[in-house]
mmCIF file of C-alpha atoms in Angstrom:
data_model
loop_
_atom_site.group_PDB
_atom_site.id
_atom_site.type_symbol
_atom_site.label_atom_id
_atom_site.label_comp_id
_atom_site.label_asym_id
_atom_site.label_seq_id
_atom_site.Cartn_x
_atom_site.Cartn_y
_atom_site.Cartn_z
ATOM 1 C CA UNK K 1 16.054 -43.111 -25.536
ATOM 2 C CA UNK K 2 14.837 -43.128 -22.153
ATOM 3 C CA UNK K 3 12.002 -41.230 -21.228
ATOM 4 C CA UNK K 4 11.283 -40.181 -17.098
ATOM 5 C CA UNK K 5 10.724 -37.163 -14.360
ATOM 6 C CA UNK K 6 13.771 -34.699 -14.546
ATOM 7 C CA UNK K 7 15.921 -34.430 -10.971
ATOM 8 C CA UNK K 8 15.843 -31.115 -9.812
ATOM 9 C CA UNK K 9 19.802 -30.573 -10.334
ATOM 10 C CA UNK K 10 18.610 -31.368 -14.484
ATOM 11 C CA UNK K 11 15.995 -28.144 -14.510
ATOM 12 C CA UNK K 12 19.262 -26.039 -15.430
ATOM 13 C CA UNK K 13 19.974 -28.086 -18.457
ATOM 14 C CA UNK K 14 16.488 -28.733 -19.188
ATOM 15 C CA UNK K 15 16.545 -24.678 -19.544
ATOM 16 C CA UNK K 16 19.886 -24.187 -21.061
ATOM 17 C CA UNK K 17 17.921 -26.633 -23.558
ATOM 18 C CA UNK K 18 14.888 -23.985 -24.247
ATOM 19 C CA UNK K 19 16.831 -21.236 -24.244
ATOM 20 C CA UNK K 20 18.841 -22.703 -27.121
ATOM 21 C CA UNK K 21 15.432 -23.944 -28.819
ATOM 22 C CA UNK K 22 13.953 -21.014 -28.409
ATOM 23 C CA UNK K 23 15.856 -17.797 -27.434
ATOM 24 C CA UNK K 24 17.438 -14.914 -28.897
ATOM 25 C CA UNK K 25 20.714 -13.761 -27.688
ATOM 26 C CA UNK K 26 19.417 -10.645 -26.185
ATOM 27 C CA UNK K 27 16.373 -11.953 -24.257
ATOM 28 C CA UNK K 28 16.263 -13.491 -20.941
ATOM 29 C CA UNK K 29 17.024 -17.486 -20.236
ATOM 30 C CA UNK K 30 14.074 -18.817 -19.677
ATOM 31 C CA UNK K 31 15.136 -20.457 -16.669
ATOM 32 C CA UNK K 32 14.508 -16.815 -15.443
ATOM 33 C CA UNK K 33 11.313 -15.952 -17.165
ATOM 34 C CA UNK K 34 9.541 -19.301 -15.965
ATOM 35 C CA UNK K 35 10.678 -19.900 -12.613
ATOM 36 C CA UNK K 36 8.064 -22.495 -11.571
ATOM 37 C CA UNK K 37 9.160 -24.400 -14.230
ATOM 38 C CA UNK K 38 13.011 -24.690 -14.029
ATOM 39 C CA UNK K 39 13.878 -23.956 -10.493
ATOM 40 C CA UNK K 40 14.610 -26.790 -8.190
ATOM 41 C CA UNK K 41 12.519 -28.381 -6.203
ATOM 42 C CA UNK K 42 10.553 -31.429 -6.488
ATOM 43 C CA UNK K 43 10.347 -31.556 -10.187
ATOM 44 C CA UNK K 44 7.105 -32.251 -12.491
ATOM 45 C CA UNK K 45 8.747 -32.044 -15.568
ATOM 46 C CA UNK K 46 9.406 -34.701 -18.036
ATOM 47 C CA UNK K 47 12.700 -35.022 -20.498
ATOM 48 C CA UNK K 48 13.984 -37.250 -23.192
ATOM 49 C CA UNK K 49 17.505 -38.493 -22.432
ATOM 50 C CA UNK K 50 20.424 -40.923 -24.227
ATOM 51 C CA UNK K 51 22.180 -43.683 -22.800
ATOM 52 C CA UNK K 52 24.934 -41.255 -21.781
ATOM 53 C CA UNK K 53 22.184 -38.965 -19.534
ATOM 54 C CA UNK K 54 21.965 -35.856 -22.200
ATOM 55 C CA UNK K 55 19.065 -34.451 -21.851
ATOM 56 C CA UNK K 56 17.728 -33.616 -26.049
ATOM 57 C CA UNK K 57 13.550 -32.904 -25.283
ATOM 58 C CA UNK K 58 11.920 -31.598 -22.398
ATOM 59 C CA UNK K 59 8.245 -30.733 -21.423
ATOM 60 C CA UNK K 60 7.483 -29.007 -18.966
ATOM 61 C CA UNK K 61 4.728 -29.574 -16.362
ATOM 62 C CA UNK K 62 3.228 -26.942 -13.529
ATOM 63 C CA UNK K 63 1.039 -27.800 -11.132
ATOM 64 C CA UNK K 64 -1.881 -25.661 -10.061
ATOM 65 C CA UNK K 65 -5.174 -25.165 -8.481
ATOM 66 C CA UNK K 66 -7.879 -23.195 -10.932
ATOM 67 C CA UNK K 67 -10.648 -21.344 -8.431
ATOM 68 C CA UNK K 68 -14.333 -20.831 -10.253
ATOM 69 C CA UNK K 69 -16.349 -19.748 -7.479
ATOM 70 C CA UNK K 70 -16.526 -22.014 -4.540
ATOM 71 C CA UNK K 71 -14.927 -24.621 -6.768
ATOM 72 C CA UNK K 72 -11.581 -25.565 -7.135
ATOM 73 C CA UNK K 73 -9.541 -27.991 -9.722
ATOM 74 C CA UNK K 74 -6.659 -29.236 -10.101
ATOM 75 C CA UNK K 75 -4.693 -28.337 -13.282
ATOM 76 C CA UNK K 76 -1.021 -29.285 -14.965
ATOM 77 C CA UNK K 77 -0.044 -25.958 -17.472
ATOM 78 C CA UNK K 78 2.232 -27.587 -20.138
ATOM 79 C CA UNK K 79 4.838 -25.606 -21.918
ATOM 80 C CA UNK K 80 8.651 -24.928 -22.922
ATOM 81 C CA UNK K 81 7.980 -28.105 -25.020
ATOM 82 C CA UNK K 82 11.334 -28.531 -27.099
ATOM 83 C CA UNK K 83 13.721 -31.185 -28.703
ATOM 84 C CA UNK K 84 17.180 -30.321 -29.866
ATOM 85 C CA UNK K 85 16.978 -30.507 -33.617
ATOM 86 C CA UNK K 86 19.853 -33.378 -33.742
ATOM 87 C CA UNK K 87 17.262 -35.626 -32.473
ATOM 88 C CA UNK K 88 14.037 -34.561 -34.043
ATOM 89 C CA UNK K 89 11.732 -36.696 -35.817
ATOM 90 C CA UNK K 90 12.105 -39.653 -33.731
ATOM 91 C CA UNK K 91 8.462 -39.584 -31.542
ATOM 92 C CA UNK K 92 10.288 -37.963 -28.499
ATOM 93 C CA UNK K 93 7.286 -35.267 -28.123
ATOM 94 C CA UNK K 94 4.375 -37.630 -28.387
ATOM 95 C CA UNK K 95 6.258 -39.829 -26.061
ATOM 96 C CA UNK K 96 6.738 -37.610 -23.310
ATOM 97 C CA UNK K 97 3.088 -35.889 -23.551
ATOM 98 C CA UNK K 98 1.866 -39.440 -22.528
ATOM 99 C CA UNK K 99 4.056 -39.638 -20.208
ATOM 100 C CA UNK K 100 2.625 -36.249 -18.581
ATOM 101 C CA UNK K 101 -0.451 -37.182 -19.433
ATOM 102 C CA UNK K 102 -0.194 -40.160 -17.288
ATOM 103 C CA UNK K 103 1.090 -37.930 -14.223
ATOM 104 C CA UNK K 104 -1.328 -35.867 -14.122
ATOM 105 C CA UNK K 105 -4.176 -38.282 -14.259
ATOM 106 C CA UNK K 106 -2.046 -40.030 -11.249
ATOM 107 C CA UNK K 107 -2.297 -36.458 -9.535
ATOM 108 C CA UNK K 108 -6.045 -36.213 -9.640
ATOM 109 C CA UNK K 109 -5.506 -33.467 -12.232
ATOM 110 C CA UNK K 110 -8.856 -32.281 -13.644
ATOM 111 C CA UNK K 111 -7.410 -30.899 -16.154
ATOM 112 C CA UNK K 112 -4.659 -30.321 -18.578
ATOM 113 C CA UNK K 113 -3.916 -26.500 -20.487
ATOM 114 C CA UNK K 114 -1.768 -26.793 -23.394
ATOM 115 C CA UNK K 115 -0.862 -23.265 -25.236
ATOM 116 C CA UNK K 116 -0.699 -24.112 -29.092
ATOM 117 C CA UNK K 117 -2.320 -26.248 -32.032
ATOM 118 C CA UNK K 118 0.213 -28.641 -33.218
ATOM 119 C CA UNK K 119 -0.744 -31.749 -34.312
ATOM 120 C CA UNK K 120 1.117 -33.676 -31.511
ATOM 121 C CA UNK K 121 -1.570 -32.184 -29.293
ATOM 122 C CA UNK K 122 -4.483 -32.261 -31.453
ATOM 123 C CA UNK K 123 -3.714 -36.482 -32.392
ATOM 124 C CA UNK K 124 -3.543 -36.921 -28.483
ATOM 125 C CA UNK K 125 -7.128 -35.632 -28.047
ATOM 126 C CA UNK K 126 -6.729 -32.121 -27.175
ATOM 127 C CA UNK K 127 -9.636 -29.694 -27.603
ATOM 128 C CA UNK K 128 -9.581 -26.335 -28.081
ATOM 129 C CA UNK K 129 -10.895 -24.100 -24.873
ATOM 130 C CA UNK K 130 -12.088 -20.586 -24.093
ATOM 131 C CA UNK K 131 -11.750 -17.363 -26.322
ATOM 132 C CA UNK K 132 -9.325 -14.774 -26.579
ATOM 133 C CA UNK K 133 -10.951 -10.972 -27.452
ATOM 134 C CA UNK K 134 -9.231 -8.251 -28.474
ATOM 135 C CA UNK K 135 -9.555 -4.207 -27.495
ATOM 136 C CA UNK K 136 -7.289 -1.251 -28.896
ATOM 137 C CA UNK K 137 -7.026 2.165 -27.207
ATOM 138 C CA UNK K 138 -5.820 4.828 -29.492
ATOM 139 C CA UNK K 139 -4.756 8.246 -28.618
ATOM 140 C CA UNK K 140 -7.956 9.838 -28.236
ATOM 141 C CA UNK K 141 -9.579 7.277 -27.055
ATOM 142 C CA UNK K 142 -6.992 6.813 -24.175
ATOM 143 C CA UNK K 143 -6.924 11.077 -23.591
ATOM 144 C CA UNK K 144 -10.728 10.657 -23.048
ATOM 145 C CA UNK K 145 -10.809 7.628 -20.371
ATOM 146 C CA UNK K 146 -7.872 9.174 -18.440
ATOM 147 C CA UNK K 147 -9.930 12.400 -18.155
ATOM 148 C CA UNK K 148 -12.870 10.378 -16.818
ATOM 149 C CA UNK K 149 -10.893 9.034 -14.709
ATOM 150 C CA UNK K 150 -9.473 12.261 -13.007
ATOM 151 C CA UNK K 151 -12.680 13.858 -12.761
ATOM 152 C CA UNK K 152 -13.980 10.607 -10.742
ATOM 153 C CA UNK K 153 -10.970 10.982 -8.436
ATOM 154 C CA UNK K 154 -8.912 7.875 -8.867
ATOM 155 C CA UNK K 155 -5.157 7.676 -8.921
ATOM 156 C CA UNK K 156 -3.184 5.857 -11.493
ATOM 157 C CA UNK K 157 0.085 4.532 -10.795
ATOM 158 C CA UNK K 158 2.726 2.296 -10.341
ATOM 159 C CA UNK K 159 2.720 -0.702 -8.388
ATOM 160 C CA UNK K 160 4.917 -0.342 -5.319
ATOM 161 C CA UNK K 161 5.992 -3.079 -3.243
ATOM 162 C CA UNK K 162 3.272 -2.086 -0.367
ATOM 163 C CA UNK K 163 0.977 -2.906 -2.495
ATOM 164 C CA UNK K 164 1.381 -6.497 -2.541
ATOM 165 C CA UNK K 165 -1.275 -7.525 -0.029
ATOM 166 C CA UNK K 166 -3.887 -5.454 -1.651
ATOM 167 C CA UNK K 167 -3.597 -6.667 -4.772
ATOM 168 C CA UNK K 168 -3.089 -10.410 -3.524
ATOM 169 C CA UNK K 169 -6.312 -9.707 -2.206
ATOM 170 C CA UNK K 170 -7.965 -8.098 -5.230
ATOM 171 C CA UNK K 171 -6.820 -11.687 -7.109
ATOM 172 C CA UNK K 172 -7.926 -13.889 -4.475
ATOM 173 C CA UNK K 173 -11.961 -11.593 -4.763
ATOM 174 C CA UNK K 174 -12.382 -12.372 -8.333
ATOM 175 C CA UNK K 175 -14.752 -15.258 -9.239
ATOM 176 C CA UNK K 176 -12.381 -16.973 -11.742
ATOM 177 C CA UNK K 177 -8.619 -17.379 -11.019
ATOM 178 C CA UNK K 178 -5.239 -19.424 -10.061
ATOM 179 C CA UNK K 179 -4.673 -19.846 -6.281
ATOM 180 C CA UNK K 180 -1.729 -18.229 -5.428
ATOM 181 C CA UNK K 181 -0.245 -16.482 -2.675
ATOM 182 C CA UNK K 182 1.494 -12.716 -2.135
ATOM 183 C CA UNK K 183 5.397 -14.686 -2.486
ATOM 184 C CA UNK K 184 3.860 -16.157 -5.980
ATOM 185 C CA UNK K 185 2.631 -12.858 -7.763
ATOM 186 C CA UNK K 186 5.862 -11.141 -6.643
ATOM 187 C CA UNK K 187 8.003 -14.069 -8.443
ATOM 188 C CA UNK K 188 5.643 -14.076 -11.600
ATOM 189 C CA UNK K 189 5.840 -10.555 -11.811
ATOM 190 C CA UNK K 190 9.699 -10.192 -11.083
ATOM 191 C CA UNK K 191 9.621 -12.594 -14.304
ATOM 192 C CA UNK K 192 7.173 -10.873 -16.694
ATOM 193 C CA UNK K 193 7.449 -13.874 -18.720
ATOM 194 C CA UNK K 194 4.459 -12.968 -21.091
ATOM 195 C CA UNK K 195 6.259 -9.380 -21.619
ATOM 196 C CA UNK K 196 8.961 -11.328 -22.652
ATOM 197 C CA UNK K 197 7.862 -13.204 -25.119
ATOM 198 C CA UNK K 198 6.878 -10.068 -26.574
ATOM 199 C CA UNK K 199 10.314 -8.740 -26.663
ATOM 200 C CA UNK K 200 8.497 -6.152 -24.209
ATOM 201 C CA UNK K 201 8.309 -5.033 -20.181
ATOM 202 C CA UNK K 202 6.123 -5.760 -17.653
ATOM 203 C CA UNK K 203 4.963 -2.663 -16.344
ATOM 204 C CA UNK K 204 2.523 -3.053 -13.257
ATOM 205 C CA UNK K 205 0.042 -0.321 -12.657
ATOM 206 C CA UNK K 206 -2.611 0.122 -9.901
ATOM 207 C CA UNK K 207 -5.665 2.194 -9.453
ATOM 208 C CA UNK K 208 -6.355 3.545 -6.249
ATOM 209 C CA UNK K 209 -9.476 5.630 -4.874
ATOM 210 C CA UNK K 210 -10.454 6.922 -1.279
ATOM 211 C CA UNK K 211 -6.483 6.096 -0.391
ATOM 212 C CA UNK K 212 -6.733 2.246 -1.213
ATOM 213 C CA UNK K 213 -5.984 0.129 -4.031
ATOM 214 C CA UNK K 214 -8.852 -0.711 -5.922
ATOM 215 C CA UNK K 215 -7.676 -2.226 -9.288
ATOM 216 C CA UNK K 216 -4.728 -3.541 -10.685
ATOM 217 C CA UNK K 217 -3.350 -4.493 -14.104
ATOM 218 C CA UNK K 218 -0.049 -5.735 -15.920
ATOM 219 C CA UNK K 219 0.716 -4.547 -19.327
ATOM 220 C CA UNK K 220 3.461 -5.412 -21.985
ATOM 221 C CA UNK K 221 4.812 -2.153 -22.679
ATOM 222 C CA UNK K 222 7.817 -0.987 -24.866
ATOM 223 C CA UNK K 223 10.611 0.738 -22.288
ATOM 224 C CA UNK K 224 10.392 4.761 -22.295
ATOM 225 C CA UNK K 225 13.923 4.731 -22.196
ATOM 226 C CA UNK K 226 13.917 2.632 -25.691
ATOM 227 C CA UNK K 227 15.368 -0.160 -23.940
ATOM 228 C CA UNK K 228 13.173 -2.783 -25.697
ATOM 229 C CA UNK K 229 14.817 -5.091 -28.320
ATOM 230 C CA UNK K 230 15.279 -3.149 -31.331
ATOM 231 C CA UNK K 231 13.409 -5.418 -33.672
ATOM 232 C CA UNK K 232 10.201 -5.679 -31.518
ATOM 233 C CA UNK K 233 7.460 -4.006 -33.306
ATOM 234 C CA UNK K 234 4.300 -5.807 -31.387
ATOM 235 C CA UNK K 235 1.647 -3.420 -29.681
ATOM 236 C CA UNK K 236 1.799 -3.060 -25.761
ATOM 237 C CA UNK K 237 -1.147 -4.804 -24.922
ATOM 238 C CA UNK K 238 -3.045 -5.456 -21.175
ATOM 239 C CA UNK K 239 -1.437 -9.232 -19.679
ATOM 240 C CA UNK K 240 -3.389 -9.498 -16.305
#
């Protein structure tokens, strides 16, 4: 099995791969939902491939530049990690998560985020980082902040697309964040891949006072049409 970078014309497959591994027939490819990931370009991503050039594991690798202050690092995120289930069991993962591993510390990575627990990460020295905390608005709860809001003057509602540069610039004024551009949150939210996952929508709202845009969030929400998969019974819950 040979192990190296994937060519940018291999990102489709490499998705058609995840989707297969992953996907339900009524959600999106991921090839749509992650398009830093599996778009061409100059590829980061690492797959597992026979003598024949069939691509049967992938991980994928994205680079980025974390902001904490007036610091910045360098960071891989790691995900869509996947191996066709005709060739399981035969080392493929821990294979190519040294061989990212080893890119990014030729990078000048800083770091590396991995989203899970399994063991393959855990045996290759992984530590577990941050917290996550959790908040639920009920019905009265949410009746009573939306008054408060009202009475202090502020406007809730959607995100339009001339809002782009405000909130670009609300992102770039918080003390702890990933670098990115006005073209970059328009892709990642065209993509609502977190939503997604959740069998959900990406709904962006803003909050805007004295006639300019002073807040901005990105929830998970079920579709008020009833769109949403069927069988989706998880919460809309706050993603940015």
């Amino acid at each position: 099995m040979i192990i190296r970078i994937c060519l940018p014309h291999e990102l489709e497959e490499a998705a058609a791969l995840s989707d297969f591994v992953f996907r339900q027939p009524d959600q999106q490819s991921m090839g749509s939902i992650f398009p830093y990931l599996f778009q061409p370009g100059i590829s980061q991503s690492y797959g597992a491939f026979t003598e024949e050039g069939q691509m049967v594991a992938f991980m994928g690798l994205v680079p980025e530049v974390i902001r904490v202050g007036s610091a910045r690092l360098n960071a891989y995120g790691l995900g869509s990690v996947c191996t066709h289930p005709d060739y399981r069991g035969q080392n493929l993962a821990s294979r190519l998560l040294e061989a990212c591993m080893q890119h990014a510390k030729r990078s000048g990575a800083s770091l590396v985020f991995v989203s899970g627990d399994r063991s393959l990460y855990t045996r290759a020295g992984c530590r577990y980082f941050g917290r996550i905390r959790y908040a639920a608005l009920d019905p009265s709860t949410s009746a009573a902040l939306q008054a408060k809001i009202q009475n202090q003057d502020w406007t809730l509602r959607s995100m339009m697309p001339e809002d782009v540069f405000a909130v670009s610039a609300l992102l770039e004024a918080a003390q702890t964040g990933y670098e990115q551009g006005p073209a970059q949150l328009l892709k990642l939210l065209g993509a609502g891949a977190i939503p997604d996952i959740y069998r959900l929508q990406a709904q962006a709202l803003v909050a805007v006072k004295n006639g300019r845009v002073q807040a901005f969030a990105v929830a998970a929400v079920h579709a008020a049409d009833g769109s949403s998969a069927a069988d989706s019974q998880e919460p809309a819950r706050a993603v940015e």
